[in-house]
Coordinates of C-alpha atoms in Angstrom, one line a residue:
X632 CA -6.9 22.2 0.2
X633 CA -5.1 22.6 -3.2
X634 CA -6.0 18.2 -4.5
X635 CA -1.9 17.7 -5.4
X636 CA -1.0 18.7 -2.2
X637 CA -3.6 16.2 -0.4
X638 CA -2.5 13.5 -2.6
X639 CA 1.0 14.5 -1.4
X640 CA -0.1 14.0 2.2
X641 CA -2.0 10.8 1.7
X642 CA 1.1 9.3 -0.6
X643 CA 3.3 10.0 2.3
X644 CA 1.0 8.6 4.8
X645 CA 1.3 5.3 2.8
X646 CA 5.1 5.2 2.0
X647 CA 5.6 5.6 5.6
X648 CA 2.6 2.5 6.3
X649 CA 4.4 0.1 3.7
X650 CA 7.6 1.3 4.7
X651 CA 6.6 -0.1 8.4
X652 CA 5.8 -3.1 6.6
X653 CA 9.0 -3.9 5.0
X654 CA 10.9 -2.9 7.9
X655 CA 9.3 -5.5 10.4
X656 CA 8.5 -8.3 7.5
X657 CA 12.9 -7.8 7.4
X658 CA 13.1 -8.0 10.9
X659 CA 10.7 -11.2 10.9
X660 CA 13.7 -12.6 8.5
X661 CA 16.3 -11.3 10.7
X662 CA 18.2 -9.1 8.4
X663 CA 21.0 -6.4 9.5
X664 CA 19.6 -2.8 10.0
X665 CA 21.3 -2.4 6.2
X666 CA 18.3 -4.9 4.7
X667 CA 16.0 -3.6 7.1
X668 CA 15.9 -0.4 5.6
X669 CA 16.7 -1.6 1.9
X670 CA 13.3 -3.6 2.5
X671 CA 11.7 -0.8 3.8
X672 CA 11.9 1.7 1.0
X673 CA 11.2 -0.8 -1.4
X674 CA 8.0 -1.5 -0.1
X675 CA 7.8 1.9 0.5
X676 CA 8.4 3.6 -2.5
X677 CA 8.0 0.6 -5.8
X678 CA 4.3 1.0 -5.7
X679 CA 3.8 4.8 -6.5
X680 CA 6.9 4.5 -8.4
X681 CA 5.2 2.3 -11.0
X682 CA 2.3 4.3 -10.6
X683 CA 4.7 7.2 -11.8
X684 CA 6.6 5.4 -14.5
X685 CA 2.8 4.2 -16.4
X686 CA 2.0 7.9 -15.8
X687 CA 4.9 9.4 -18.0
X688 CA 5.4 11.5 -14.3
X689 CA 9.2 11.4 -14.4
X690 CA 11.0 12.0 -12.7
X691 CA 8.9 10.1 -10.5
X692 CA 7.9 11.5 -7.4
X693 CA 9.5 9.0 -5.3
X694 CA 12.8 10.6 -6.7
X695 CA 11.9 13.8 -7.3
X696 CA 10.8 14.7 -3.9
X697 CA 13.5 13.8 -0.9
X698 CA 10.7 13.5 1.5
X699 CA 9.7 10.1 0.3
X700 CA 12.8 8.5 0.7
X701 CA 13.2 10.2 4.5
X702 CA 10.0 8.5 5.4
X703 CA 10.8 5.2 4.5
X704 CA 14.3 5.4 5.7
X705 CA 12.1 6.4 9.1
X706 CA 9.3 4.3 9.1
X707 CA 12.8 1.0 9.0
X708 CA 14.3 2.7 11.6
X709 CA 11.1 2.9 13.7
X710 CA 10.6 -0.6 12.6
X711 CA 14.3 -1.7 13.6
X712 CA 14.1 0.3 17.1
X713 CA 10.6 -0.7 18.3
X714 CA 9.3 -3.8 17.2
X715 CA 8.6 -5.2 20.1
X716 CA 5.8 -2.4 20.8
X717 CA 5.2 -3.2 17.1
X718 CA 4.7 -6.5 17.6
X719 CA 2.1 -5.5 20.3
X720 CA -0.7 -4.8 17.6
X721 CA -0.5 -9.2 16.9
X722 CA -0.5 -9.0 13.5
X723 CA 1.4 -5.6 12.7
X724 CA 2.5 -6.6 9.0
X725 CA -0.8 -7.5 8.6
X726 CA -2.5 -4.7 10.1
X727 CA 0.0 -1.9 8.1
X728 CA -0.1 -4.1 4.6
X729 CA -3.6 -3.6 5.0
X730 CA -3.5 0.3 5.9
X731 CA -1.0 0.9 3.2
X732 CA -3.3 -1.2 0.9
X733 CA -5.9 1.4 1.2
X734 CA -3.5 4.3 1.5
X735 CA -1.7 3.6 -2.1
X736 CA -5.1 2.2 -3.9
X737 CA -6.9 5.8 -3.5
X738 CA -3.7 8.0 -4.2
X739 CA -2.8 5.5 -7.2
X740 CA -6.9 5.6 -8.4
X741 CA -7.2 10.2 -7.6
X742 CA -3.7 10.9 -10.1
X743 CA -4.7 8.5 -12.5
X744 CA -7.9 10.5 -12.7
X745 CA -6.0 13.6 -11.9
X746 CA -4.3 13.0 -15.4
X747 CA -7.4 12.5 -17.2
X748 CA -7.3 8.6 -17.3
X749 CA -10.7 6.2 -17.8
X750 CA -12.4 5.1 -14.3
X751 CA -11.9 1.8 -15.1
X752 CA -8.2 2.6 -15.9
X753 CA -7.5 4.2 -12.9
X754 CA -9.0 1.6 -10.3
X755 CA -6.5 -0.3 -12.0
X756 CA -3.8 2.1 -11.7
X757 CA -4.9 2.3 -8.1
X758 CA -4.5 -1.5 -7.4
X759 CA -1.3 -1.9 -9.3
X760 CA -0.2 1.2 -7.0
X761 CA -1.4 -0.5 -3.7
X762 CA 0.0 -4.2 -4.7
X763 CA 3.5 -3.0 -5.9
X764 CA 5.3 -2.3 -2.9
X765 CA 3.9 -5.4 -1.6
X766 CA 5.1 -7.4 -4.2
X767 CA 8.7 -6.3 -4.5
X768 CA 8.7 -6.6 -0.3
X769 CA 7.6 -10.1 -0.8
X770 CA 10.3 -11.3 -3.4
X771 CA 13.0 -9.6 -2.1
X772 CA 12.5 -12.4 0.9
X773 CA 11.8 -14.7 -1.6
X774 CA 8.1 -15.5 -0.5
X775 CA 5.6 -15.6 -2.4
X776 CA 3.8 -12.4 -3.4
X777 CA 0.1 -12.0 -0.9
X778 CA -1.0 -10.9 -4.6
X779 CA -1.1 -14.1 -5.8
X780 CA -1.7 -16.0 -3.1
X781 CA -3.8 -13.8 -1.3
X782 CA -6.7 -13.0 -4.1
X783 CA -8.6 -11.0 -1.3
X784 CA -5.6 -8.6 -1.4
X785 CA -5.6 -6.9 -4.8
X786 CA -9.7 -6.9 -4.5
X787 CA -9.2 -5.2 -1.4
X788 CA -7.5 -2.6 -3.1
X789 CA -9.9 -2.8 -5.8
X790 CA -12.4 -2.1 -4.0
X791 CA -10.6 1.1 -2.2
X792 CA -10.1 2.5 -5.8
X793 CA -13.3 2.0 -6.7
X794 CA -15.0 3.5 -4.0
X795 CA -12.5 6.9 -5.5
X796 CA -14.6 6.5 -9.0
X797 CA -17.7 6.7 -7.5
X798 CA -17.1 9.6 -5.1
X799 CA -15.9 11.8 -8.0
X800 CA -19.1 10.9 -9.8
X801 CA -21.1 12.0 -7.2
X802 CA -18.6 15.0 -5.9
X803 CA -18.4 14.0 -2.9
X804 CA -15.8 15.6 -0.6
X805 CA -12.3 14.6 -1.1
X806 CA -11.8 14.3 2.7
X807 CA -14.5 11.8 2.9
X808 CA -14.1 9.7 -0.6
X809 CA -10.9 9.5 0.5
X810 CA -11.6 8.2 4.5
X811 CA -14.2 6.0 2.9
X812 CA -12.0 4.3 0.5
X813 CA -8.9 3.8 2.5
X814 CA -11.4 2.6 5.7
X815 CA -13.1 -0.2 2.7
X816 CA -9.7 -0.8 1.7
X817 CA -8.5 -1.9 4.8
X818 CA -11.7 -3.7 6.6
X819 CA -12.3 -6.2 3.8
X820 CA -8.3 -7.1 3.9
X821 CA -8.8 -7.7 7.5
X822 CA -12.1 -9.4 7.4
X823 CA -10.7 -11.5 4.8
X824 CA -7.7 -12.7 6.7
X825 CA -10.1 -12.9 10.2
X826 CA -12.6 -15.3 8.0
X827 CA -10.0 -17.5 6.0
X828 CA -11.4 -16.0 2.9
X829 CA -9.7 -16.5 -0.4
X830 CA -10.9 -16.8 -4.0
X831 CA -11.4 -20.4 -5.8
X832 CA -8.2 -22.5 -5.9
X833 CA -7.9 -25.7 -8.2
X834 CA -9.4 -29.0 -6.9
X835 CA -6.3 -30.6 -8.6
X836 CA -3.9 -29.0 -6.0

């Protein structure tokens, strides 16, 4: 499979994930159908557009490409229509912030590399891609952002990213780099909320 086109389907993937996300963290806030879907896309789609912007891809793809924008106007209306089967998973804006996590840190991490960046760059690149749709969900609720409350969160996507680097070093399969750093992604977000773990805070708090 041409690699764009599997980014393609993986970005999707995500947009839809985080757009799942947004809808229900709205829904948890009790906005109209209107801020539903507004907090959809944005989770949805600020992420890869950063991604795009630090890139020099414009127009980015999120604009460029009416598919995006469809999927996270779906993934609210799913959201909107069946939360309480949603709501069945027990923590579902955990559960898809974690999924999308994964999904956004290897697509962010494979077109940074894809347009010739450094590894290290582009595990960045990948995290700033995973934590950005999460970020803009978060303020536009006025809460404060998991990122930097929730440290295990952008090394979660770090590691994701990460796992991208070294599977291109040792051309590995793109299927499998990909399952493999998407599936790391998303267990040590979970583990990390199941445990209580978080990174150092100050003993003057």
């Amino acid at each position: 499979m041409d690699l764009s086109l599997y980014i393609t389907g993986v970005d999707l993937l995500g947009t839809f994930v985080f757009g799942l996300s947004g809808g229900t963290v709205a829904i948890r806030h009790r906005l109209d159908v209107f801020g539903v879907i507004v907090l959809a896309v944005a989770a949805a789609l600020a992420g890869g557009m950063l991604r795009d912007m630090l890139l020099g891809a414009t127009p980015v793809i999120a604009l460029a490409d009416e598919r995006y924008l469809l999927v996270a106007v779906a993934a609210a209306l799913v959201a909107f229509f069946f939360k309480p089967l949603i709501s069945r998973l027990g923590k579902p804006v955990m559960v898809f912030d974690a999924l999308g996590l994964g999904l956004f840190a290897v697509t962010g991490c494979r077109k940074g590399l894809e347009y010739g960046l450094d590894p290290v760059v582009s595990v960045l690149l990948g995290v700033l891609t995973a934590v950005g749709g999460g970020l803009v969900r978060d303020l536009l609720v006025t809460e404060v952002p998991r990122v930097l409350r929730e440290e295990i969160y952008a090394l979660a996507a770090f590691v994701g990213a990460t796992v991208v680097v070294v599977g291109e070093y040792l051309v590995l399969a793109d299927w499998l780099v990909t399952l493999v750093g998407i599936s790391a992604a998303f267990s040590v977000r979970v583990i990390s909320v199941i445990y209580g773990w978080s990174a150092p805070r100050s003993p003057w708090l």
